[in-house]
mmCIF file of C-alpha atoms and ligand atoms in Angstrom:
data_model
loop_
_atom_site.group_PDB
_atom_site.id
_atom_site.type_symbol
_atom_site.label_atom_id
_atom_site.label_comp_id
_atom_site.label_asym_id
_atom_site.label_seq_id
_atom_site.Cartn_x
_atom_site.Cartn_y
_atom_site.Cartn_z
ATOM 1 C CA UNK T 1 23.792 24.440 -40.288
ATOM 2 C CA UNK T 2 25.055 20.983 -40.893
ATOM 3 C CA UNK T 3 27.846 20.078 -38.707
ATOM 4 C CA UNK T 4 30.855 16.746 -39.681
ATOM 5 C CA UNK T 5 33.315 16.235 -37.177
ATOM 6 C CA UNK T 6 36.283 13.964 -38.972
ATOM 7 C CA UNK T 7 39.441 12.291 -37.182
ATOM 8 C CA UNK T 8 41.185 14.296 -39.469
ATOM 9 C CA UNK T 9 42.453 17.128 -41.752
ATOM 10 C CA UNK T 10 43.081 15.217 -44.868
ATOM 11 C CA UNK T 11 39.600 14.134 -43.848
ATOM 12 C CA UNK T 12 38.529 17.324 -43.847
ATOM 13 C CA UNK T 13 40.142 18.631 -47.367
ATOM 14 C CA UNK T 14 38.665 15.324 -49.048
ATOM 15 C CA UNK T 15 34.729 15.952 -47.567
ATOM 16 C CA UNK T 16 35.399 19.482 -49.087
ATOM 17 C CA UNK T 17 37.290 18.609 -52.430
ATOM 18 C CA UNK T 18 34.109 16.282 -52.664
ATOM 19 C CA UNK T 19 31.801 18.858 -51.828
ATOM 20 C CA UNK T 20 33.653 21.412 -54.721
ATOM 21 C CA UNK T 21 33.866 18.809 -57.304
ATOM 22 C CA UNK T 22 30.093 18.321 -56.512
ATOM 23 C CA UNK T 23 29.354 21.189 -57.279
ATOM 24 C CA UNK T 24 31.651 21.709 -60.241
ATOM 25 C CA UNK T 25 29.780 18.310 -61.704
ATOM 26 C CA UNK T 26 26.442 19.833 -61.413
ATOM 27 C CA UNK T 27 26.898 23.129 -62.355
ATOM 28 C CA UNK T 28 30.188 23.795 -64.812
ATOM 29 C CA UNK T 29 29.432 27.309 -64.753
ATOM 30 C CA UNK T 30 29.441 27.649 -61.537
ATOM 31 C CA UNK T 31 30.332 31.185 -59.553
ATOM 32 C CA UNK T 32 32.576 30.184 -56.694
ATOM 33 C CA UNK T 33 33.665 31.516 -53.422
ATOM 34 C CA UNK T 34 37.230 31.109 -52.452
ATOM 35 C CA UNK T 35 39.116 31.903 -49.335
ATOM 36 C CA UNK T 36 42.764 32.095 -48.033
ATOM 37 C CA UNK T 37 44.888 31.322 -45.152
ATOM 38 C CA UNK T 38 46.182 27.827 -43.784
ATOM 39 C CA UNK T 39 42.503 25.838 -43.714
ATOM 40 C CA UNK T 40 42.105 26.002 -47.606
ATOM 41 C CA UNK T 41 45.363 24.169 -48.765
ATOM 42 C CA UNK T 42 44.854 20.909 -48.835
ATOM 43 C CA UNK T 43 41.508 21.427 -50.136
ATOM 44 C CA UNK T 44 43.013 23.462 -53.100
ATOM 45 C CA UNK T 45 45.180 20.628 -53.166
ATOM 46 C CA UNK T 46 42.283 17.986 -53.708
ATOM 47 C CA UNK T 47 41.004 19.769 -56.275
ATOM 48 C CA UNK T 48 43.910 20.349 -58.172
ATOM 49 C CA UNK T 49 44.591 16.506 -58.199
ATOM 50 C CA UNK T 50 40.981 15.890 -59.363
ATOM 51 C CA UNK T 51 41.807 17.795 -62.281
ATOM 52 C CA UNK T 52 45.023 16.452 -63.094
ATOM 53 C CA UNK T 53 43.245 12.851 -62.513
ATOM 54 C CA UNK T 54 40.284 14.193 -65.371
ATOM 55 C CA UNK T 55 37.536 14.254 -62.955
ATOM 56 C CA UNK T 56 37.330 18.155 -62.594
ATOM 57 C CA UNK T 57 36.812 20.633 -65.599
ATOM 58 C CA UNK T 58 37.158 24.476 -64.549
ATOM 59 C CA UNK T 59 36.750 25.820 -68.028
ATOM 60 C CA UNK T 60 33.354 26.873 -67.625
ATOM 61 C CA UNK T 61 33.748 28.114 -63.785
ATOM 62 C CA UNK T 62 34.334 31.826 -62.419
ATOM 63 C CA UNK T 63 35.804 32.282 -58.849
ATOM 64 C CA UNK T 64 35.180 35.474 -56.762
ATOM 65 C CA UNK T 65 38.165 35.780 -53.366
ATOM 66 C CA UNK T 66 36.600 36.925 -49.889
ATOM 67 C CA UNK T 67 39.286 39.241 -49.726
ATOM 68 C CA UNK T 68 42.586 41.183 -50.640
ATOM 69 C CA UNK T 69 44.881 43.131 -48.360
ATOM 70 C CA UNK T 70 45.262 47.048 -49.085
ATOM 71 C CA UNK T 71 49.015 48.040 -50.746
ATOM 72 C CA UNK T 72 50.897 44.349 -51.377
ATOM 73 C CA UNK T 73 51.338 44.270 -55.090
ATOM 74 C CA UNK T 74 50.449 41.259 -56.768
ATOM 75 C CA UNK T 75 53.857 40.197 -56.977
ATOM 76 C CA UNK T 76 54.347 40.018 -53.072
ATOM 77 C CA UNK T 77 54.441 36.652 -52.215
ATOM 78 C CA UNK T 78 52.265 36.958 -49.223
ATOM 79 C CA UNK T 79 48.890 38.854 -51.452
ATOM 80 C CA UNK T 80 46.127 36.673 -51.791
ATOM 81 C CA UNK T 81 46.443 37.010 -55.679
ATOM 82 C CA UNK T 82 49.741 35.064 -55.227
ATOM 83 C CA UNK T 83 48.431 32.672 -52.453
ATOM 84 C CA UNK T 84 45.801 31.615 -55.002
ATOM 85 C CA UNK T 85 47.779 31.272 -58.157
ATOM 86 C CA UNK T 86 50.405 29.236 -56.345
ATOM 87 C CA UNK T 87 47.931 27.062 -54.283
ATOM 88 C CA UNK T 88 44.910 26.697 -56.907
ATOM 89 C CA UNK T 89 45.007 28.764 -60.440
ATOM 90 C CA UNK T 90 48.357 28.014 -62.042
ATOM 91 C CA UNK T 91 47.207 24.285 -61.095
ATOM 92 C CA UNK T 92 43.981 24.385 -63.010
ATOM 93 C CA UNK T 93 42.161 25.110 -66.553
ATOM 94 C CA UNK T 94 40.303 28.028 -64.719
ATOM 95 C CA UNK T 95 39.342 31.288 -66.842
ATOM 96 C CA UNK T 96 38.226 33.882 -64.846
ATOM 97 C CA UNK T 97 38.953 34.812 -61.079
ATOM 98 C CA UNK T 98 38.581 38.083 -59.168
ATOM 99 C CA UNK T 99 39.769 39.267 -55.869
ATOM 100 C CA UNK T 100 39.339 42.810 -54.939
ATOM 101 C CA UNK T 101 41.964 44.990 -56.159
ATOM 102 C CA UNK T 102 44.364 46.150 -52.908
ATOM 103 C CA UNK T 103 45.990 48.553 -55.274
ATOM 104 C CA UNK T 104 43.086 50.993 -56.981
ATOM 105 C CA UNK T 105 43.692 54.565 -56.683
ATOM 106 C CA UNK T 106 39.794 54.397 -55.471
ATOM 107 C CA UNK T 107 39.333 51.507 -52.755
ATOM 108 C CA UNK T 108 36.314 52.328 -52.217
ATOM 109 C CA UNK T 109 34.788 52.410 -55.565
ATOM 110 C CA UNK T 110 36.953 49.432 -55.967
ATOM 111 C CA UNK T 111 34.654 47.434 -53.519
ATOM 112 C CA UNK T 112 31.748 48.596 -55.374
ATOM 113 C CA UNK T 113 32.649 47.435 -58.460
ATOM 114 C CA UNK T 114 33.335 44.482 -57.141
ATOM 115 C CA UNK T 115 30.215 43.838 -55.333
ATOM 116 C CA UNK T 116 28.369 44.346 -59.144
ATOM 117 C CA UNK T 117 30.926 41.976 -60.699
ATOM 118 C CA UNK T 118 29.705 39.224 -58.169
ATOM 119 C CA UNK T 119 26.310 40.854 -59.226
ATOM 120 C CA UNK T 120 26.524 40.554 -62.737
ATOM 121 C CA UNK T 121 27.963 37.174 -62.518
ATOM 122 C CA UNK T 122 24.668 35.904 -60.797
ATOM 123 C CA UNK T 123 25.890 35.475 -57.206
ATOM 124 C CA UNK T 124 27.804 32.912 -55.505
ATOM 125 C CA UNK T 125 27.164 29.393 -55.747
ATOM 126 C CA UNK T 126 29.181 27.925 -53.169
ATOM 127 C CA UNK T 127 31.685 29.886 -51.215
ATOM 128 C CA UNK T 128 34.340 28.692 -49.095
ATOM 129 C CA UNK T 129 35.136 29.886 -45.755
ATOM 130 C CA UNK T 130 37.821 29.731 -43.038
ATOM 131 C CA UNK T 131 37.246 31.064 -39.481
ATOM 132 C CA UNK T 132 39.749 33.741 -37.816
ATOM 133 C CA UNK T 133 40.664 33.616 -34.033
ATOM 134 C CA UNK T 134 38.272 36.026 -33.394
ATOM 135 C CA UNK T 135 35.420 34.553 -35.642
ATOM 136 C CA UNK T 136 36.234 36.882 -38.444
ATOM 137 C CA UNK T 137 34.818 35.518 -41.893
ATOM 138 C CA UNK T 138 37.039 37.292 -44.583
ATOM 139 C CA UNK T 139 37.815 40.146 -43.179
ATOM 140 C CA UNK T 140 34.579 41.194 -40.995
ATOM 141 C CA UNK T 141 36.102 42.004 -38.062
ATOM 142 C CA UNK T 142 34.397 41.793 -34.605
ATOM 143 C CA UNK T 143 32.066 45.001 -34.935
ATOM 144 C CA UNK T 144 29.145 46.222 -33.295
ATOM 145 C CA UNK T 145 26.813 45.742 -36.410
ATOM 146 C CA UNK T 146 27.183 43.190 -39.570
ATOM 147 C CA UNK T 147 28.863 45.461 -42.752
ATOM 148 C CA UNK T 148 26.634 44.404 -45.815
ATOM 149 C CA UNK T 149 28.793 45.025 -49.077
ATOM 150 C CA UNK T 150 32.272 44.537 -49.735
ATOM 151 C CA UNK T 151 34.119 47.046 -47.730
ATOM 152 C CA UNK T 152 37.581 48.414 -46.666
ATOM 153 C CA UNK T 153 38.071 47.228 -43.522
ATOM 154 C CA UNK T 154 41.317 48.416 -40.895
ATOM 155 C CA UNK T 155 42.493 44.600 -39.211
ATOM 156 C CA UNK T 156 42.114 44.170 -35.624
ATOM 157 C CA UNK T 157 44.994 43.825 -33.920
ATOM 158 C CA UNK T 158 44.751 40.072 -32.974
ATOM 159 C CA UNK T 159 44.601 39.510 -36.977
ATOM 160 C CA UNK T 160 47.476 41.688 -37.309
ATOM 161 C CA UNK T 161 49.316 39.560 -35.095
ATOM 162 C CA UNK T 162 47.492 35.767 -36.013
ATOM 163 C CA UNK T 163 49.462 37.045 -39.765
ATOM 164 C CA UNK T 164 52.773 38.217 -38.050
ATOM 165 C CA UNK T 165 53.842 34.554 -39.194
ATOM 166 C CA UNK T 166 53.555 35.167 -42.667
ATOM 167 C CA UNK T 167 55.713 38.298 -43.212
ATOM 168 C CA UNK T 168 59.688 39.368 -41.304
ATOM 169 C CA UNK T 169 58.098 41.381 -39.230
ATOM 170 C CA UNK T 170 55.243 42.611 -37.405
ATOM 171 C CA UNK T 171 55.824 45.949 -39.353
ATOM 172 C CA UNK T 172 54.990 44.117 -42.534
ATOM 173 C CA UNK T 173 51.736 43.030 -41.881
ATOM 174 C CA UNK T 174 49.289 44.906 -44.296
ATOM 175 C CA UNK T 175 46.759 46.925 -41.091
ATOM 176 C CA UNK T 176 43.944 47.082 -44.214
ATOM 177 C CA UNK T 177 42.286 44.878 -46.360
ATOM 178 C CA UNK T 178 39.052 45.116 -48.433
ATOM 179 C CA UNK T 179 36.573 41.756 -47.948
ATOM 180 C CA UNK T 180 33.413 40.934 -49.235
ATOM 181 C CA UNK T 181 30.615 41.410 -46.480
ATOM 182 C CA UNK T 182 28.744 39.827 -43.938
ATOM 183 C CA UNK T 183 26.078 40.437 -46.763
ATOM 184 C CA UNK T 184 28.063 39.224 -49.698
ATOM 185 C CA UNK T 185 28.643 36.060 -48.344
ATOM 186 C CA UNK T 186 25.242 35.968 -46.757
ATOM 187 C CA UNK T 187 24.070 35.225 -50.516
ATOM 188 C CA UNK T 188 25.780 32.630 -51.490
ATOM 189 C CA UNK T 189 23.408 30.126 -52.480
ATOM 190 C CA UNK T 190 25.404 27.640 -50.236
ATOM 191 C CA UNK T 191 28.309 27.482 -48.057
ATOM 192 C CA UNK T 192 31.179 25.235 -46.830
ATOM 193 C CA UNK T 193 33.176 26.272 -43.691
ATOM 194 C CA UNK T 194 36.314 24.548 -42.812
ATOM 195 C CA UNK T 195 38.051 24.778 -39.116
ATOM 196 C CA UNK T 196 40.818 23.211 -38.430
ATOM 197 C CA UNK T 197 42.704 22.779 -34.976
ATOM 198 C CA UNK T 198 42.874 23.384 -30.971
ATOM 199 C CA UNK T 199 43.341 27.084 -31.818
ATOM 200 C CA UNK T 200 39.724 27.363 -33.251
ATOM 201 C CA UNK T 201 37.840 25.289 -30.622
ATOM 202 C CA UNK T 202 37.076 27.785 -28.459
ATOM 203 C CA UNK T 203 35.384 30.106 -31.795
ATOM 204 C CA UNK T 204 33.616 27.025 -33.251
ATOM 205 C CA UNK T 205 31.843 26.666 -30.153
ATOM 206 C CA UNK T 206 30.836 30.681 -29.808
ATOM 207 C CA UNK T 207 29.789 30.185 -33.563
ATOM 208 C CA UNK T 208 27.306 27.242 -32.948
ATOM 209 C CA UNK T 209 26.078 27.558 -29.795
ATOM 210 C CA UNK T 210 26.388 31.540 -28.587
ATOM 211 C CA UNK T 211 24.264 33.913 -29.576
ATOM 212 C CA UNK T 212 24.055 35.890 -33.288
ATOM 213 C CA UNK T 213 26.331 38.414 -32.541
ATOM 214 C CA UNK T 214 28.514 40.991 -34.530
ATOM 215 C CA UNK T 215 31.327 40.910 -31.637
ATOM 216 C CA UNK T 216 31.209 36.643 -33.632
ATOM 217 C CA UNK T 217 31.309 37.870 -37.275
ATOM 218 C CA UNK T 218 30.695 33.785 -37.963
ATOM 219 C CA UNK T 219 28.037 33.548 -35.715
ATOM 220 C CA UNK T 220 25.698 35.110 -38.181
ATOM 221 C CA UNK T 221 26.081 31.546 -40.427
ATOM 222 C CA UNK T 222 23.501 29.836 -38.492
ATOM 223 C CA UNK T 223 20.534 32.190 -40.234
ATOM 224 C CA UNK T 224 22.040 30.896 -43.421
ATOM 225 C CA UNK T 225 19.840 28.257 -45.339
ATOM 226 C CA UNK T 226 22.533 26.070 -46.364
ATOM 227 C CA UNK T 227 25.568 26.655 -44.745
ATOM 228 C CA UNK T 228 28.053 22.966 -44.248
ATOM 229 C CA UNK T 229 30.895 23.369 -41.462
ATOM 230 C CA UNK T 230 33.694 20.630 -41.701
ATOM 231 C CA UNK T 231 35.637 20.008 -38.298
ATOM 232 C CA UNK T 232 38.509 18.261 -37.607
ATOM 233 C CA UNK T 233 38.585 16.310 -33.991
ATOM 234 C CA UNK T 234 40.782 18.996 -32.579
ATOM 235 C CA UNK T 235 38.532 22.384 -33.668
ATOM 236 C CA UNK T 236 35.521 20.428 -32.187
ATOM 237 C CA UNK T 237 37.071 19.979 -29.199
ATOM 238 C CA UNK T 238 35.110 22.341 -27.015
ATOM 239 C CA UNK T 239 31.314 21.422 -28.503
HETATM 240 C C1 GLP N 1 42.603 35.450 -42.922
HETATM 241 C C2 GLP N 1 41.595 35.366 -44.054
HETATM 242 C C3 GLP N 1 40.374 34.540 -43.664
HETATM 243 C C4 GLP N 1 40.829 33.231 -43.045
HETATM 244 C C5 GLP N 1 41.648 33.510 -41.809
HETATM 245 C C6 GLP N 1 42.080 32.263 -41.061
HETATM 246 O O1 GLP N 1 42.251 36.393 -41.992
HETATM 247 N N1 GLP N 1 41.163 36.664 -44.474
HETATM 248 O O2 GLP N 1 39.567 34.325 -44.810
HETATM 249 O O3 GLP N 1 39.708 32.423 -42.729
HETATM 250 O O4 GLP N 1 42.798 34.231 -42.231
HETATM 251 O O5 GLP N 1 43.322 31.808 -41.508
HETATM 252 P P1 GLP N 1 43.885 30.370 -41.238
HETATM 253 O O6 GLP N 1 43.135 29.439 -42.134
HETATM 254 O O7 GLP N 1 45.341 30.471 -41.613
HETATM 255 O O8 GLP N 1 43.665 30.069 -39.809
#
């Protein structure tokens, strides 16, 4: 596990925009691993400006999301369908990109089928990842073993309220989701984590130095061959 500290978040976003486009440069085709939530933004951001500036061509790239929550429709503003289209995909000359279906009559089969799509596609190349407040990656809630495949998971209730801010009320908040696993993103031929802020510190430091543990979802990262974690001053705060 490789481990940059910056002064900053647009720090941050520009290591990992520079990381992506990396990759992109390399490997057009490439399969890649997105994520949601606050951390990714300005990272989408970079990479939207490289491809407005000419440096970035998506044609040739697939993406696969971590996760989707059970029963939003895609038109709810708060779905990760929509986070991605208005942070990333409308943005971009991108194809292809899945996220688990929150909707199908069969969730379960639904996270099958989506486990073979990734399959199919030839695995991740380089998946993005944020940390939650309880060192959730996706949505692998603190558990006593690692889930494998993707999986319908019921959010813990620190998640439940951690996403209070994006919906009315607490009432809103979708209490399932499905996620890739610890498995799926396990392999991913590489890996870039991003943590940003005080409110992290404490999980950064339980993910690099505690012990592999389920009750850390994140923790599990440091068994990873290539795994790159991006902190700003303030996440690193308690290494
Ligand atoms: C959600 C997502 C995770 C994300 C986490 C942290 O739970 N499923 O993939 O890492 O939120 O969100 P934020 O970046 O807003 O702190």
């Amino acid at each position: 596990m490789i481990v940059h500290v910056f002064e900053s978040k647009d720090q941050v976003a520009k290591a990992a925009g520079a990381i992506f486009a990396a990759q992109i440069l390399k490997k057009p085709d490439s399969i890649l691993g997105l994520a949601t939530g606050s951390t990714p933004i300005e990272t989408y951001a970079e990479l939207v400006k490289m491809y407005k500036a000419g440096i970035l061509d998506f044609s040739k790239a697939k993406t696969f999301n971590l996760d989707e929550y059970v029963g939003l429709p895609a038109s709810h503003p708060e779905s990760y369908i929509s986070f991605m289209r208005r942070n990333l995909f409308d943005h971009i000359n991108l194809k292809e990109y899945h996220l688990p279906n929150g909707l199908a009559k069969d969730l379960e089969q639904e996270c099958r089928d989506y486990e073979n799509t990734i399959k199919q596609a030839g695995g991740i190349d380089l998946q993005l990842l944020g940390i939650g407040n309880n060192g959730h990656i996706g949505f692998n809630e603190p558990n006593d073993h690692f889930v494998y495949s993707t999986n319908r998971v019921k959010l813990a209730e620190s998640t439940i309220k951690a996403n209070r801010r994006f919906f009315d009320s607490e009432d809103q908040v979708p209490r399932e989701a499905l996620s890739m696993g610890i498995g799926t993103i396990m392999q991913a031929k590489s890996i870039l984590m991003i943590c940003l802020g005080e409110g992290k510190a404490e999980v950064v430091e339980k993910m690099i130095n505690g012990p592999v543990d389920p009750k850390v979802p994140a923790s599990i990262l440091r068994t990873h061959h290539h795994v790159t974690v991006l902190l700003d001053q303030a996440a690193a705060s308690k290494l």
